[in-house]
Amino acid sequence: SRNSEACYTEMSDEIVILNPNDGTCYHYNTTAAELWRSLDTPKTITQLCEVLTQKYKNTIEHYQQDVIYWVESTQKKGLLTINNHVDVI
């Protein structure tokens, strides 16, 4: 799920997120913004892939590695938390 303290604003189809812990701003493109928006409720990696599949009409497998990379990098930035018990983000 999203870090509840992170502030964000939408700019067209993109998003800028402020990490309140260190004051760093991150700019996310359209695809990453779709993932961020979808995390208003916790999701699994597969569910995040489905978000992209529905929008861009490709297979879950096509997006899986990119989604995993996005989740890991966004978590390292302090913007996401992961519930390891059920692999929910």
JSON list of N, CA, C and O in Angstrom, two decimals, residues 1-9 15-28 32-33 35-37 39-40 70-82 89:
[
{"chain": "A", "resi": 1, "resn": "SER", "atom": "N", "xyz": [0.84, -1.19, 0.00]},
{"chain": "A", "resi": 1, "resn": "SER", "atom": "CA", "xyz": [0.00, 0.00, 0.00]},
{"chain": "A", "resi": 1, "resn": "SER", "atom": "C", "xyz": [0.88, 1.24, 0.00]},
{"chain": "A", "resi": 1, "resn": "SER", "atom": "O", "xyz": [2.06, 1.17, 0.30]},
{"chain": "A", "resi": 2, "resn": "ARG", "atom": "N", "xyz": [0.28, 2.35, -0.34]},
{"chain": "A", "resi": 2, "resn": "ARG", "atom": "CA", "xyz": [1.01, 3.61, -0.37]},
{"chain": "A", "resi": 2, "resn": "ARG", "atom": "C", "xyz": [1.43, 4.00, 1.04]},
{"chain": "A", "resi": 2, "resn": "ARG", "atom": "O", "xyz": [0.72, 3.74, 2.00]},
{"chain": "A", "resi": 3, "resn": "ASN", "atom": "N", "xyz": [2.56, 4.68, 1.14]},
{"chain": "A", "resi": 3, "resn": "ASN", "atom": "CA", "xyz": [2.95, 5.31, 2.40]},
{"chain": "A", "resi": 3, "resn": "ASN", "atom": "C", "xyz": [1.92, 6.39, 2.66]},
{"chain": "A", "resi": 3, "resn": "ASN", "atom": "O", "xyz": [1.76, 7.32, 1.87]},
{"chain": "A", "resi": 4, "resn": "SER", "atom": "N", "xyz": [1.20, 6.29, 3.76]},
{"chain": "A", "resi": 4, "resn": "SER", "atom": "CA", "xyz": [0.10, 7.22, 4.03]},
{"chain": "A", "resi": 4, "resn": "SER", "atom": "C", "xyz": [0.59, 8.65, 4.25]},
{"chain": "A", "resi": 4, "resn": "SER", "atom": "O", "xyz": [-0.20, 9.59, 4.16]},
{"chain": "A", "resi": 5, "resn": "GLU", "atom": "N", "xyz": [1.87, 8.83, 4.51]},
{"chain": "A", "resi": 5, "resn": "GLU", "atom": "CA", "xyz": [2.41, 10.17, 4.72]},
{"chain": "A", "resi": 5, "resn": "GLU", "atom": "C", "xyz": [2.90, 10.81, 3.42]},
{"chain": "A", "resi": 5, "resn": "GLU", "atom": "O", "xyz": [3.19, 12.00, 3.39]},
{"chain": "A", "resi": 6, "resn": "ALA", "atom": "N", "xyz": [3.01, 10.03, 2.36]},
{"chain": "A", "resi": 6, "resn": "ALA", "atom": "CA", "xyz": [3.47, 10.56, 1.07]},
{"chain": "A", "resi": 6, "resn": "ALA", "atom": "C", "xyz": [2.39, 11.45, 0.46]},
{"chain": "A", "resi": 6, "resn": "ALA", "atom": "O", "xyz": [1.22, 11.10, 0.44]},
{"chain": "A", "resi": 7, "resn": "CYS", "atom": "N", "xyz": [2.80, 12.61, 0.00]},
{"chain": "A", "resi": 7, "resn": "CYS", "atom": "CA", "xyz": [1.89, 13.54, -0.67]},
{"chain": "A", "resi": 7, "resn": "CYS", "atom": "C", "xyz": [2.12, 13.43, -2.17]},
{"chain": "A", "resi": 7, "resn": "CYS", "atom": "O", "xyz": [3.25, 13.24, -2.62]},
{"chain": "A", "resi": 8, "resn": "TYR", "atom": "N", "xyz": [1.06, 13.54, -2.93]},
{"chain": "A", "resi": 8, "resn": "TYR", "atom": "CA", "xyz": [1.22, 13.49, -4.39]},
{"chain": "A", "resi": 8, "resn": "TYR", "atom": "C", "xyz": [0.23, 14.40, -5.07]},
{"chain": "A", "resi": 8, "resn": "TYR", "atom": "O", "xyz": [-0.81, 14.77, -4.52]},
{"chain": "A", "resi": 9, "resn": "THR", "atom": "N", "xyz": [0.60, 14.78, -6.28]},
{"chain": "A", "resi": 9, "resn": "THR", "atom": "CA", "xyz": [-0.28, 15.58, -7.11]},
{"chain": "A", "resi": 9, "resn": "THR", "atom": "C", "xyz": [-0.22, 15.04, -8.54]},
{"chain": "A", "resi": 9, "resn": "THR", "atom": "O", "xyz": [0.81, 14.53, -8.96]},
{"chain": "A", "resi": 15, "resn": "ILE", "atom": "N", "xyz": [2.30, 11.74, -12.30]},
{"chain": "A", "resi": 15, "resn": "ILE", "atom": "CA", "xyz": [2.18, 12.04, -10.87]},
{"chain": "A", "resi": 15, "resn": "ILE", "atom": "C", "xyz": [3.54, 12.46, -10.33]},
{"chain": "A", "resi": 15, "resn": "ILE", "atom": "O", "xyz": [4.57, 11.92, -10.72]},
{"chain": "A", "resi": 16, "resn": "VAL", "atom": "N", "xyz": [3.51, 13.42, -9.41]},
{"chain": "A", "resi": 16, "resn": "VAL", "atom": "CA", "xyz": [4.69, 13.79, -8.63]},
{"chain": "A", "resi": 16, "resn": "VAL", "atom": "C", "xyz": [4.39, 13.46, -7.18]},
{"chain": "A", "resi": 16, "resn": "VAL", "atom": "O", "xyz": [3.35, 13.85, -6.64]},
{"chain": "A", "resi": 17, "resn": "ILE", "atom": "N", "xyz": [5.31, 12.70, -6.56]},
{"chain": "A", "resi": 17, "resn": "ILE", "atom": "CA", "xyz": [5.12, 12.24, -5.20]},
{"chain": "A", "resi": 17, "resn": "ILE", "atom": "C", "xyz": [6.22, 12.81, -4.32]},
{"chain": "A", "resi": 17, "resn": "ILE", "atom": "O", "xyz": [7.40, 12.76, -4.68]},
{"chain": "A", "resi": 18, "resn": "LEU", "atom": "N", "xyz": [5.85, 13.33, -3.16]},
{"chain": "A", "resi": 18, "resn": "LEU", "atom": "CA", "xyz": [6.80, 13.85, -2.19]},
{"chain": "A", "resi": 18, "resn": "LEU", "atom": "C", "xyz": [6.94, 12.86, -1.05]},
{"chain": "A", "resi": 18, "resn": "LEU", "atom": "O", "xyz": [5.94, 12.47, -0.43]},
{"chain": "A", "resi": 19, "resn": "ASN", "atom": "N", "xyz": [8.17, 12.44, -0.81]},
{"chain": "A", "resi": 19, "resn": "ASN", "atom": "CA", "xyz": [8.46, 11.59, 0.34]},
{"chain": "A", "resi": 19, "resn": "ASN", "atom": "C", "xyz": [8.69, 12.51, 1.53]},
{"chain": "A", "resi": 19, "resn": "ASN", "atom": "O", "xyz": [9.68, 13.23, 1.57]},
{"chain": "A", "resi": 20, "resn": "PRO", "atom": "N", "xyz": [7.78, 12.51, 2.51]},
{"chain": "A", "resi": 20, "resn": "PRO", "atom": "CA", "xyz": [7.91, 13.44, 3.63]},
{"chain": "A", "resi": 20, "resn": "PRO", "atom": "C", "xyz": [9.08, 13.11, 4.57]},
{"chain": "A", "resi": 20, "resn": "PRO", "atom": "O", "xyz": [9.52, 13.97, 5.32]},
{"chain": "A", "resi": 21, "resn": "ASN", "atom": "N", "xyz": [9.58, 11.90, 4.48]},
{"chain": "A", "resi": 21, "resn": "ASN", "atom": "CA", "xyz": [10.68, 11.51, 5.37]},
{"chain": "A", "resi": 21, "resn": "ASN", "atom": "C", "xyz": [11.99, 12.18, 5.00]},
{"chain": "A", "resi": 21, "resn": "ASN", "atom": "O", "xyz": [12.80, 12.48, 5.87]},
{"chain": "A", "resi": 22, "resn": "ASP", "atom": "N", "xyz": [12.23, 12.39, 3.70]},
{"chain": "A", "resi": 22, "resn": "ASP", "atom": "CA", "xyz": [13.49, 12.99, 3.29]},
{"chain": "A", "resi": 22, "resn": "ASP", "atom": "C", "xyz": [13.32, 14.19, 2.35]},
{"chain": "A", "resi": 22, "resn": "ASP", "atom": "O", "xyz": [14.29, 14.78, 1.90]},
{"chain": "A", "resi": 23, "resn": "GLY", "atom": "N", "xyz": [12.07, 14.55, 2.03]},
{"chain": "A", "resi": 23, "resn": "GLY", "atom": "CA", "xyz": [11.81, 15.72, 1.20]},
{"chain": "A", "resi": 23, "resn": "GLY", "atom": "C", "xyz": [12.07, 15.52, -0.28]},
{"chain": "A", "resi": 23, "resn": "GLY", "atom": "O", "xyz": [12.05, 16.47, -1.05]},
{"chain": "A", "resi": 24, "resn": "THR", "atom": "N", "xyz": [12.30, 14.28, -0.70]},
{"chain": "A", "resi": 24, "resn": "THR", "atom": "CA", "xyz": [12.59, 14.00, -2.10]},
{"chain": "A", "resi": 24, "resn": "THR", "atom": "C", "xyz": [11.29, 13.91, -2.90]},
{"chain": "A", "resi": 24, "resn": "THR", "atom": "O", "xyz": [10.31, 13.32, -2.45]},
{"chain": "A", "resi": 25, "resn": "CYS", "atom": "N", "xyz": [11.30, 14.52, -4.10]},
{"chain": "A", "resi": 25, "resn": "CYS", "atom": "CA", "xyz": [10.16, 14.43, -5.02]},
{"chain": "A", "resi": 25, "resn": "CYS", "atom": "C", "xyz": [10.49, 13.43, -6.12]},
{"chain": "A", "resi": 25, "resn": "CYS", "atom": "O", "xyz": [11.61, 13.38, -6.61]},
{"chain": "A", "resi": 26, "resn": "TYR", "atom": "N", "xyz": [9.50, 12.64, -6.49]},
{"chain": "A", "resi": 26, "resn": "TYR", "atom": "CA", "xyz": [9.65, 11.66, -7.55]},
{"chain": "A", "resi": 26, "resn": "TYR", "atom": "C", "xyz": [8.59, 11.92, -8.61]},
{"chain": "A", "resi": 26, "resn": "TYR", "atom": "O", "xyz": [7.42, 12.12, -8.30]},
{"chain": "A", "resi": 27, "resn": "HIS", "atom": "N", "xyz": [9.01, 11.90, -9.86]},
{"chain": "A", "resi": 27, "resn": "HIS", "atom": "CA", "xyz": [8.11, 12.11, -10.99]},
{"chain": "A", "resi": 27, "resn": "HIS", "atom": "C", "xyz": [7.85, 10.74, -11.62]},
{"chain": "A", "resi": 27, "resn": "HIS", "atom": "O", "xyz": [8.79, 10.04, -11.99]},
{"chain": "A", "resi": 28, "resn": "TYR", "atom": "N", "xyz": [6.58, 10.37, -11.72]},
{"chain": "A", "resi": 28, "resn": "TYR", "atom": "CA", "xyz": [6.23, 9.08, -12.32]},
{"chain": "A", "resi": 28, "resn": "TYR", "atom": "C", "xyz": [5.48, 9.30, -13.62]},
{"chain": "A", "resi": 28, "resn": "TYR", "atom": "O", "xyz": [4.56, 10.11, -13.70]},
{"chain": "A", "resi": 32, "resn": "ALA", "atom": "N", "xyz": [3.53, 4.31, -14.58]},
{"chain": "A", "resi": 32, "resn": "ALA", "atom": "CA", "xyz": [3.77, 4.23, -13.13]},
{"chain": "A", "resi": 32, "resn": "ALA", "atom": "C", "xyz": [2.65, 4.94, -12.36]},
{"chain": "A", "resi": 32, "resn": "ALA", "atom": "O", "xyz": [2.25, 4.49, -11.28]},
{"chain": "A", "resi": 33, "resn": "ALA", "atom": "N", "xyz": [2.13, 6.01, -12.93]},
{"chain": "A", "resi": 33, "resn": "ALA", "atom": "CA", "xyz": [1.02, 6.72, -12.29]},
{"chain": "A", "resi": 33, "resn": "ALA", "atom": "C", "xyz": [-0.22, 5.85, -12.21]},
{"chain": "A", "resi": 33, "resn": "ALA", "atom": "O", "xyz": [-0.96, 5.89, -11.23]},
{"chain": "A", "resi": 35, "resn": "LEU", "atom": "N", "xyz": [-0.24, 2.63, -11.85]},
{"chain": "A", "resi": 35, "resn": "LEU", "atom": "CA", "xyz": [0.00, 1.72, -10.73]},
{"chain": "A", "resi": 35, "resn": "LEU", "atom": "C", "xyz": [-0.23, 2.43, -9.40]},
{"chain": "A", "resi": 35, "resn": "LEU", "atom": "O", "xyz": [-0.89, 1.90, -8.51]},
{"chain": "A", "resi": 36, "resn": "TRP", "atom": "N", "xyz": [0.32, 3.63, -9.27]},
{"chain": "A", "resi": 36, "resn": "TRP", "atom": "CA", "xyz": [0.17, 4.40, -8.02]},
{"chain": "A", "resi": 36, "resn": "TRP", "atom": "C", "xyz": [-1.30, 4.66, -7.72]},
{"chain": "A", "resi": 36, "resn": "TRP", "atom": "O", "xyz": [-1.76, 4.45, -6.61]},
{"chain": "A", "resi": 37, "resn": "ARG", "atom": "N", "xyz": [-2.04, 5.11, -8.72]},
{"chain": "A", "resi": 37, "resn": "ARG", "atom": "CA", "xyz": [-3.48, 5.39, -8.52]},
{"chain": "A", "resi": 37, "resn": "ARG", "atom": "C", "xyz": [-4.24, 4.14, -8.09]},
{"chain": "A", "resi": 37, "resn": "ARG", "atom": "O", "xyz": [-5.17, 4.21, -7.30]},
{"chain": "A", "resi": 39, "resn": "LEU", "atom": "N", "xyz": [-3.36, 1.85, -6.21]},
{"chain": "A", "resi": 39, "resn": "LEU", "atom": "CA", "xyz": [-3.07, 1.41, -4.85]},
{"chain": "A", "resi": 39, "resn": "LEU", "atom": "C", "xyz": [-3.87, 2.15, -3.79]},
{"chain": "A", "resi": 39, "resn": "LEU", "atom": "O", "xyz": [-3.45, 2.23, -2.64]},
{"chain": "A", "resi": 40, "resn": "ASP", "atom": "N", "xyz": [-5.05, 2.65, -4.15]},
{"chain": "A", "resi": 40, "resn": "ASP", "atom": "CA", "xyz": [-5.95, 3.18, -3.14]},
{"chain": "A", "resi": 40, "resn": "ASP", "atom": "C", "xyz": [-6.44, 2.03, -2.25]},
{"chain": "A", "resi": 40, "resn": "ASP", "atom": "O", "xyz": [-6.85, 2.25, -1.12]},
{"chain": "A", "resi": 70, "resn": "TRP", "atom": "N", "xyz": [9.18, -1.96, -10.44]},
{"chain": "A", "resi": 70, "resn": "TRP", "atom": "CA", "xyz": [8.57, -0.72, -9.97]},
{"chain": "A", "resi": 70, "resn": "TRP", "atom": "C", "xyz": [8.24, -0.82, -8.49]},
{"chain": "A", "resi": 70, "resn": "TRP", "atom": "O", "xyz": [8.52, 0.11, -7.73]},
{"chain": "A", "resi": 71, "resn": "VAL", "atom": "N", "xyz": [7.66, -1.93, -8.07]},
{"chain": "A", "resi": 71, "resn": "VAL", "atom": "CA", "xyz": [7.30, -2.11, -6.66]},
{"chain": "A", "resi": 71, "resn": "VAL", "atom": "C", "xyz": [8.55, -2.06, -5.79]},
{"chain": "A", "resi": 71, "resn": "VAL", "atom": "O", "xyz": [8.59, -1.36, -4.77]},
{"chain": "A", "resi": 72, "resn": "GLU", "atom": "N", "xyz": [9.58, -2.80, -6.17]},
{"chain": "A", "resi": 72, "resn": "GLU", "atom": "CA", "xyz": [10.81, -2.84, -5.37]},
{"chain": "A", "resi": 72, "resn": "GLU", "atom": "C", "xyz": [11.46, -1.46, -5.29]},
{"chain": "A", "resi": 72, "resn": "GLU", "atom": "O", "xyz": [11.87, -1.03, -4.21]},
{"chain": "A", "resi": 73, "resn": "SER", "atom": "N", "xyz": [11.55, -0.76, -6.41]},
{"chain": "A", "resi": 73, "resn": "SER", "atom": "CA", "xyz": [12.21, 0.55, -6.39]},
{"chain": "A", "resi": 73, "resn": "SER", "atom": "C", "xyz": [11.36, 1.58, -5.64]},
{"chain": "A", "resi": 73, "resn": "SER", "atom": "O", "xyz": [11.91, 2.43, -4.93]},
{"chain": "A", "resi": 74, "resn": "THR", "atom": "N", "xyz": [10.05, 1.50, -5.78]},
{"chain": "A", "resi": 74, "resn": "THR", "atom": "CA", "xyz": [9.18, 2.44, -5.07]},
{"chain": "A", "resi": 74, "resn": "THR", "atom": "C", "xyz": [9.19, 2.17, -3.57]},
{"chain": "A", "resi": 74, "resn": "THR", "atom": "O", "xyz": [9.15, 3.11, -2.77]},
{"chain": "A", "resi": 75, "resn": "GLN", "atom": "N", "xyz": [9.30, 0.90, -3.20]},
{"chain": "A", "resi": 75, "resn": "GLN", "atom": "CA", "xyz": [9.41, 0.56, -1.78]},
{"chain": "A", "resi": 75, "resn": "GLN", "atom": "C", "xyz": [10.73, 1.08, -1.21]},
{"chain": "A", "resi": 75, "resn": "GLN", "atom": "O", "xyz": [10.75, 1.65, -0.12]},
{"chain": "A", "resi": 76, "resn": "LYS", "atom": "N", "xyz": [11.82, 0.93, -1.94]},
{"chain": "A", "resi": 76, "resn": "LYS", "atom": "CA", "xyz": [13.13, 1.42, -1.48]},
{"chain": "A", "resi": 76, "resn": "LYS", "atom": "C", "xyz": [13.12, 2.93, -1.29]},
{"chain": "A", "resi": 76, "resn": "LYS", "atom": "O", "xyz": [13.85, 3.45, -0.45]},
{"chain": "A", "resi": 77, "resn": "LYS", "atom": "N", "xyz": [12.32, 3.63, -2.06]},
{"chain": "A", "resi": 77, "resn": "LYS", "atom": "CA", "xyz": [12.20, 5.09, -1.93]},
{"chain": "A", "resi": 77, "resn": "LYS", "atom": "C", "xyz": [11.35, 5.48, -0.72]},
{"chain": "A", "resi": 77, "resn": "LYS", "atom": "O", "xyz": [11.23, 6.65, -0.40]},
{"chain": "A", "resi": 78, "resn": "GLY", "atom": "N", "xyz": [10.73, 4.49, -0.08]},
{"chain": "A", "resi": 78, "resn": "GLY", "atom": "CA", "xyz": [9.91, 4.77, 1.09]},
{"chain": "A", "resi": 78, "resn": "GLY", "atom": "C", "xyz": [8.49, 5.16, 0.77]},
{"chain": "A", "resi": 78, "resn": "GLY", "atom": "O", "xyz": [7.78, 5.68, 1.63]},
{"chain": "A", "resi": 79, "resn": "LEU", "atom": "N", "xyz": [8.05, 4.90, -0.45]},
{"chain": "A", "resi": 79, "resn": "LEU", "atom": "CA", "xyz": [6.71, 5.31, -0.86]},
{"chain": "A", "resi": 79, "resn": "LEU", "atom": "C", "xyz": [5.67, 4.20, -0.75]},
{"chain": "A", "resi": 79, "resn": "LEU", "atom": "O", "xyz": [4.47, 4.48, -0.79]},
{"chain": "A", "resi": 80, "resn": "LEU", "atom": "N", "xyz": [6.13, 2.95, -0.62]},
{"chain": "A", "resi": 80, "resn": "LEU", "atom": "CA", "xyz": [5.23, 1.81, -0.50]},
{"chain": "A", "resi": 80, "resn": "LEU", "atom": "C", "xyz": [5.61, 0.96, 0.70]},
{"chain": "A", "resi": 80, "resn": "LEU", "atom": "O", "xyz": [6.77, 0.91, 1.08]},
{"chain": "A", "resi": 81, "resn": "THR", "atom": "N", "xyz": [4.62, 0.28, 1.24]},
{"chain": "A", "resi": 81, "resn": "THR", "atom": "CA", "xyz": [4.86, -0.76, 2.24]},
{"chain": "A", "resi": 81, "resn": "THR", "atom": "C", "xyz": [4.29, -2.06, 1.70]},
{"chain": "A", "resi": 81, "resn": "THR", "atom": "O", "xyz": [3.29, -2.06, 0.97]},
{"chain": "A", "resi": 82, "resn": "ILE", "atom": "N", "xyz": [4.93, -3.16, 2.05]},
{"chain": "A", "resi": 82, "resn": "ILE", "atom": "CA", "xyz": [4.50, -4.46, 1.56]},
{"chain": "A", "resi": 82, "resn": "ILE", "atom": "C", "xyz": [4.15, -5.34, 2.74]},
{"chain": "A", "resi": 82, "resn": "ILE", "atom": "O", "xyz": [4.90, -5.46, 3.71]},
{"chain": "A", "resi": 89, "resn": "ILE", "atom": "N", "xyz": [0.73, -5.37, -1.71]},
{"chain": "A", "resi": 89, "resn": "ILE", "atom": "CA", "xyz": [1.41, -4.08, -1.69]},
{"chain": "A", "resi": 89, "resn": "ILE", "atom": "C", "xyz": [0.41, -3.02, -1.27]},
{"chain": "A", "resi": 89, "resn": "ILE", "atom": "O", "xyz": [-0.69, -2.98, -1.71]}
]
